[in-house]
CSV table of C-alpha atoms in Angstrom, one decimal:
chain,number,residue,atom,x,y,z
A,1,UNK,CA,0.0,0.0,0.0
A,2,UNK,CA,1.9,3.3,-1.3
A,3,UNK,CA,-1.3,5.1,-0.5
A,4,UNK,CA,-1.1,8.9,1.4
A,5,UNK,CA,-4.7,9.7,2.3
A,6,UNK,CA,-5.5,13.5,3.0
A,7,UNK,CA,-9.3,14.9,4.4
A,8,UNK,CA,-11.1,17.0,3.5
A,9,UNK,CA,-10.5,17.4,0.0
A,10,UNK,CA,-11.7,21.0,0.1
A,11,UNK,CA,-12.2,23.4,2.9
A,12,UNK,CA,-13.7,26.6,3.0
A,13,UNK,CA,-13.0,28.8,5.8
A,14,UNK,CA,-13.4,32.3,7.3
A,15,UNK,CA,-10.8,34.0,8.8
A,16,UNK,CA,-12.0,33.9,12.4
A,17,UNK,CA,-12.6,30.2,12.1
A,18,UNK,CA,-10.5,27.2,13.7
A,19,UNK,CA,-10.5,23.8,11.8
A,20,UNK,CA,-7.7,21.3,10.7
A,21,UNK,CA,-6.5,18.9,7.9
A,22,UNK,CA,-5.5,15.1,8.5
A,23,UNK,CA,-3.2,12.9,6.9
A,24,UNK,CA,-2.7,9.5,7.2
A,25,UNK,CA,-0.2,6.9,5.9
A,26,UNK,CA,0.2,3.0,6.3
A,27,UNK,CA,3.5,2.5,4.8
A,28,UNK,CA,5.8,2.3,8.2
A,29,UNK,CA,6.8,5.6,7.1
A,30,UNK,CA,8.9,8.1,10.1
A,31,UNK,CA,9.2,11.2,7.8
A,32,UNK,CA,6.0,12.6,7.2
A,33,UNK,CA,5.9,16.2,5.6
A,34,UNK,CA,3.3,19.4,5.2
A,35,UNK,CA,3.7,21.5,1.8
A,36,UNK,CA,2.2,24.7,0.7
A,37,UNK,CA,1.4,25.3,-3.4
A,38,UNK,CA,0.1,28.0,-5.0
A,39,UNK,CA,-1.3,27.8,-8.0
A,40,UNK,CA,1.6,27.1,-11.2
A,41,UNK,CA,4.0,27.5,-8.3
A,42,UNK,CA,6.0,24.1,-7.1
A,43,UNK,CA,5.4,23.3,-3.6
A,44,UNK,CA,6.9,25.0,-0.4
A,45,UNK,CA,8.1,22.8,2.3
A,46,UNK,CA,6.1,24.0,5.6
A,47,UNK,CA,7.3,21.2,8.4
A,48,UNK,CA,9.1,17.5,9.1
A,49,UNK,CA,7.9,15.2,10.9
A,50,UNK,CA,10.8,12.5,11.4
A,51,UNK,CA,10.0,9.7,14.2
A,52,UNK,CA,6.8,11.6,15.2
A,53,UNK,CA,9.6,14.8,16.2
A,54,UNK,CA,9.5,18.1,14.5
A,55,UNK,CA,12.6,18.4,12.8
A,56,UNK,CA,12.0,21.2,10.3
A,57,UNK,CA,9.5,24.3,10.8
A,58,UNK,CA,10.5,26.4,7.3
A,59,UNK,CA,9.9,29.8,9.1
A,60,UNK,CA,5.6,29.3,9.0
A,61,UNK,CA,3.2,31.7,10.9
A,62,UNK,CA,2.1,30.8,14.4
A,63,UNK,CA,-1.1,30.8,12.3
A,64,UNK,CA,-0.5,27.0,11.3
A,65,UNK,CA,0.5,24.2,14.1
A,66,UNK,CA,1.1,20.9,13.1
A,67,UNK,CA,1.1,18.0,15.4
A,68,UNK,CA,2.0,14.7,14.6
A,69,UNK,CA,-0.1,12.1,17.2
A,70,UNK,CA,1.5,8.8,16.2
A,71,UNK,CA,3.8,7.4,13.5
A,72,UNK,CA,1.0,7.1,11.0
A,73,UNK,CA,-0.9,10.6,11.4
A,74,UNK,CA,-0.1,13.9,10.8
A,75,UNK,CA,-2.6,17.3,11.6
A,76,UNK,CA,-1.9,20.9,10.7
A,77,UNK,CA,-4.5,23.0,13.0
A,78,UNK,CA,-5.4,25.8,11.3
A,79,UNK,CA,-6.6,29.4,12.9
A,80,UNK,CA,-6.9,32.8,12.1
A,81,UNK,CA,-5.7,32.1,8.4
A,82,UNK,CA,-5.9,35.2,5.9
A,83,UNK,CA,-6.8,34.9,2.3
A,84,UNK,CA,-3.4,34.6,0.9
A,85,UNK,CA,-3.1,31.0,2.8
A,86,UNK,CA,-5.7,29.4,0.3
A,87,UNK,CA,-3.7,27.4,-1.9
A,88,UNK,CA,-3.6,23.2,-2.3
A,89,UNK,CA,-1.8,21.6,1.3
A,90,UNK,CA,0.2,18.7,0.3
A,91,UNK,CA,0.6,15.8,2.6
A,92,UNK,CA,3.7,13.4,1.7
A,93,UNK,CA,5.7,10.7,3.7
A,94,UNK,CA,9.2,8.7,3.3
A,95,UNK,CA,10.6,5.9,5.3
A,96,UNK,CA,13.0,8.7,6.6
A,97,UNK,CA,16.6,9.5,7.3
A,98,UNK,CA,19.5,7.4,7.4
A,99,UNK,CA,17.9,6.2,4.2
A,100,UNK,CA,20.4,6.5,1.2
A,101,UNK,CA,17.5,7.4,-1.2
A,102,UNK,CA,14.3,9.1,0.1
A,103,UNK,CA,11.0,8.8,-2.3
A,104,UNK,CA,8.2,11.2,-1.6
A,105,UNK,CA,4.5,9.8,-1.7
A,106,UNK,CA,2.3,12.5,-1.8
A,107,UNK,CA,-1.4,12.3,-1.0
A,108,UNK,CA,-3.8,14.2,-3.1
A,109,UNK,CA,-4.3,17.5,-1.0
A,110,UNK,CA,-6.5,19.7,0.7
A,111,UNK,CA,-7.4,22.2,-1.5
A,112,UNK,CA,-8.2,25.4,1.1
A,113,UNK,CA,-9.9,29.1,0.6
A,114,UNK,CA,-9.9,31.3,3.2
A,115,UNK,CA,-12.2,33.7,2.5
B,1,UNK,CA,15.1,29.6,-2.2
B,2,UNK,CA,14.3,27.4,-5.1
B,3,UNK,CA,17.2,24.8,-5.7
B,4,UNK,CA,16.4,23.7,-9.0
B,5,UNK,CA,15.1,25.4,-12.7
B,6,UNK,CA,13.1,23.7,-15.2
B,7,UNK,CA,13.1,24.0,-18.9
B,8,UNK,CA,10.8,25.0,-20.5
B,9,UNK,CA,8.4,26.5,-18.4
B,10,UNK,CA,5.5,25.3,-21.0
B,11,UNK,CA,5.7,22.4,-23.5
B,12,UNK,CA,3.5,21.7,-26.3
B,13,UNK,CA,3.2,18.1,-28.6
B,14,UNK,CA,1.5,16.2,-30.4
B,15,UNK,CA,0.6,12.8,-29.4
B,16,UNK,CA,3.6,10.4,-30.3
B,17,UNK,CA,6.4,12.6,-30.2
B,18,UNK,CA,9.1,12.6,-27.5
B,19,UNK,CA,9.1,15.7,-24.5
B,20,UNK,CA,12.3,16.6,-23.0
B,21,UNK,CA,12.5,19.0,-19.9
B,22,UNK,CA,15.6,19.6,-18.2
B,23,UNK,CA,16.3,20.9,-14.8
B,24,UNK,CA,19.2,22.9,-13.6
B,25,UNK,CA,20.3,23.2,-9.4
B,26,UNK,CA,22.8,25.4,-7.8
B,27,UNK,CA,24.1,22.9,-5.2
B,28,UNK,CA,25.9,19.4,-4.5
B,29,UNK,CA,22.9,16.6,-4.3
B,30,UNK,CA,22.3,13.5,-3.2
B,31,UNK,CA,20.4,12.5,-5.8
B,32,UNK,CA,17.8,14.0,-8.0
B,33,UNK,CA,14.0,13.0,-8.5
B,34,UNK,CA,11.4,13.5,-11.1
B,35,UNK,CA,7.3,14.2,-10.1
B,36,UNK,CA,4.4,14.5,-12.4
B,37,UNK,CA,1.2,16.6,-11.1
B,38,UNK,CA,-2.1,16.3,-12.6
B,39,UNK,CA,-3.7,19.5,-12.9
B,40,UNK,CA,-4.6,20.4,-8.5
B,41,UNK,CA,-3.4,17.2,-7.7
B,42,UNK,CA,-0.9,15.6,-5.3
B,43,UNK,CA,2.5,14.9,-6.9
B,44,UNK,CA,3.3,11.4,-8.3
B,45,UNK,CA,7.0,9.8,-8.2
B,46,UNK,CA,8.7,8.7,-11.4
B,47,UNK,CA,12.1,8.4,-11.1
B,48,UNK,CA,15.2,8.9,-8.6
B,49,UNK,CA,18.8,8.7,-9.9
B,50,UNK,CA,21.6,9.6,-7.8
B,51,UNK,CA,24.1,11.5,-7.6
B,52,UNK,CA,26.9,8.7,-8.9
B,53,UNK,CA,24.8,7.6,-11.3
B,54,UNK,CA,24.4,9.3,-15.3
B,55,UNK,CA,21.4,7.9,-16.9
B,56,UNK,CA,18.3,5.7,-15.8
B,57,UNK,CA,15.0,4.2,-17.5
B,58,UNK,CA,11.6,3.1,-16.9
B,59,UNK,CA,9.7,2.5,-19.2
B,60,UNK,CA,9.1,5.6,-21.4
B,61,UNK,CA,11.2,7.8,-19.4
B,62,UNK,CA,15.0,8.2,-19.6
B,63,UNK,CA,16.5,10.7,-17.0
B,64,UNK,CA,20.1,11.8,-17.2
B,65,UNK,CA,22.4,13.6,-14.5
B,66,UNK,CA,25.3,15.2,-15.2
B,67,UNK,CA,26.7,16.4,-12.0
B,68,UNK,CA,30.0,18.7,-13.7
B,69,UNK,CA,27.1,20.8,-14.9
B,70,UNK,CA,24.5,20.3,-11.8
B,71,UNK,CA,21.6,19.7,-14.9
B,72,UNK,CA,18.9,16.8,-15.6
B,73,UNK,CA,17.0,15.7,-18.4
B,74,UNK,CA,13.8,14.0,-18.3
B,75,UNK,CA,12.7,12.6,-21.7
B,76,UNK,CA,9.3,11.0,-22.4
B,77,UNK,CA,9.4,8.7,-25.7
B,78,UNK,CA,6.3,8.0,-27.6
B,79,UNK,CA,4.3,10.8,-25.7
B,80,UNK,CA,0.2,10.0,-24.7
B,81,UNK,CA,-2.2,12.7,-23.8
B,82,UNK,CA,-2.6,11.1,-20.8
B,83,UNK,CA,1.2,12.8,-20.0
B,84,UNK,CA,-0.5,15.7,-20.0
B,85,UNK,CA,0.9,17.1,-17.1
B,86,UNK,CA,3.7,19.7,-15.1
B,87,UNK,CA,6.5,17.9,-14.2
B,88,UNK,CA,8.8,19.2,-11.6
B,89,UNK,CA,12.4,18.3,-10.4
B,90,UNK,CA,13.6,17.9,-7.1
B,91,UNK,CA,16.9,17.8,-5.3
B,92,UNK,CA,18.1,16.1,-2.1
B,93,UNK,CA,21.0,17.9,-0.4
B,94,UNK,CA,24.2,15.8,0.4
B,95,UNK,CA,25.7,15.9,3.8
B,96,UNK,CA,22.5,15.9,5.4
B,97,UNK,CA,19.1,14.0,5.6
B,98,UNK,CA,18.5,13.3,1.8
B,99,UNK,CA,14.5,13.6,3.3
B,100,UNK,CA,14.8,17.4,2.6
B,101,UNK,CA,13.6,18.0,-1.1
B,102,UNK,CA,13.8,21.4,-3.0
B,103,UNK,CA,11.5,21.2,-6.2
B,104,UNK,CA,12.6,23.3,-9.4
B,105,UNK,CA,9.2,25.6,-10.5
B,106,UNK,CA,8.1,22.9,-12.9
B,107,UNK,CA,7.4,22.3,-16.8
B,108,UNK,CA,3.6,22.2,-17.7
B,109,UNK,CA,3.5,19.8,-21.0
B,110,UNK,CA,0.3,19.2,-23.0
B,111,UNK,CA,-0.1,16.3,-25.4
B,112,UNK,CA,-2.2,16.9,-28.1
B,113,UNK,CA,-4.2,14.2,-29.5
C-alpha cells in the first residue's frame, strides 16, 4: 500500500474560524511532511515530521500548528488564516533518514480558501 | 530559495512525439527525483537517480544527470495525452538528511491528440 490519504479534499474557511486537515499513511513511514502550493507555483516545504519529532519548521506563521499524534498521522491546525493561505496543502511521507535514497509519496491534497 | 530550474516552463506536442525537460540546481545533491502533477493534484514519483549515477529508464522515461554541470533531463518517448501534465524536479542535499527535497518551478507539458 503506497497510498497517502488527505481529508477534507476542500475546505472553506473564514478568517476567524479554527479547523484542521489530517493525513494519514500505512507505509511504516517516520518522515512525514506538510507542503504549501500556490497555483503554477512548485510546492513549499512547511514542516518534518521525522520519528513523530518536528525536525523542520520552514519559518511558518504561528497561524499554522502541526502535530503529529503517532507514526501514522499527521494534523496541521489551522486558525486565524488570511486569504493569501488558500492554496492546495500537500501531505507526503518517506521511510525517513539514514535512508540513502528518500521517495516522496504525496497524498492528493487539501485544496483550502480562506475567505 | 528554489534549488532547482526547469526547462521550458511550457511544453507543447502532439501525441507520439518525444518531450524533454531539463532541470538545472545550484548545489551538490544526493540525488535527484522526477514528479508528475495532474492538474490540482498531489505529486506522483517517477524516477530517482543519484548522484553517482548518469542515466536511468523506466519504461518511457529516460533521466540523465550530469553532475560537472548540476543539470537533468527527463525525456518521455512516444508521448500519450494522458502525460499531460507539469513535471517538476527535485533535489536532495548531500551531507544531510536526503528527506529534505527542493523542487525546481516545474514544466507544464500538453499532449495533443
Amino acid at each position: 500500500d503506497t497510498e497517502v490519504t488527505q481529508t477534507p479534499k476542500h475546505l472553506v474557511m473564514g478568517m476567524t474560524n479554527k479547523k484542521s486537515l489530517k493525513c494519514e499513511q500505512h507505509m511504516g513511514h517516520r518522515a512525514m511532511y506538510w507542503y504549501k502550493q500556490k497555483a503554477k507555483k512548485p510546492p513549499e516545504l512547511m514542516f518534518v515530521y521525522s520519528y513523530e519529532k518536528l525536525s523542520i519548521n520552514e519559518s511558518v506563521p504561528s497561524r499554522f500548528s502541526p502535530e503529529c499524534p503517532n507514526s501514522s498521522l499527521l494534523n496541521l491546525h489551522l486558525h486565524a488564516l488570511q486569504p493569501e493561505d488558500s492554496a492546495l496543502y500537500l501531505c507526503a511521507s518517506s521511510q525517513g533518514p539514514g535512508t540513502a535514497t528518500d521517495t516522496q509519496y504525496f497524498g492528493p491534497g487539501t485544496r483550502l480558501t480562506v475567505l | 530559495s528554489q534549488q532547482g530550474e526547469e526547462d521550458p516552463q511550457a511544453l507543447s506536442i502532439q501525441e507520439g512525439e518525444n518531450a524533454t525537460m531539463n532541470c538545472s540546481y545550484k548545489t551538490s545533491i544526493n540525488n535527484l527525483q522526477w514528479y508528475r502533477q495532474n492538474s490540482g493534484r498531489g505529486l506522483v514519483h517517477l524516477i530517482l537517480i543519484r548522484s553517482n549515477e548518469r542515466e536511468k529508464h523506466s519504461g518511457r522515461l529516460r533521466v540523465t544527470l550530469d553532475t560537472s554541470k548540476k543539470s537533468s533531463s527527463l525525456l518521455i518517448t512516444a508521448s500519450r495525452a494522458a502525460d499531460t501534465a507539469s513535471y517538476f524536479c527535485a533535489t536532495g542535499p548531500s551531507g544531510a538528511g536526503s528527506y529534505q527535497l527542493t523542487f525546481g518551478k516545474g514544466t507544464k507539458l500538453s499532449v495533443i491528440p
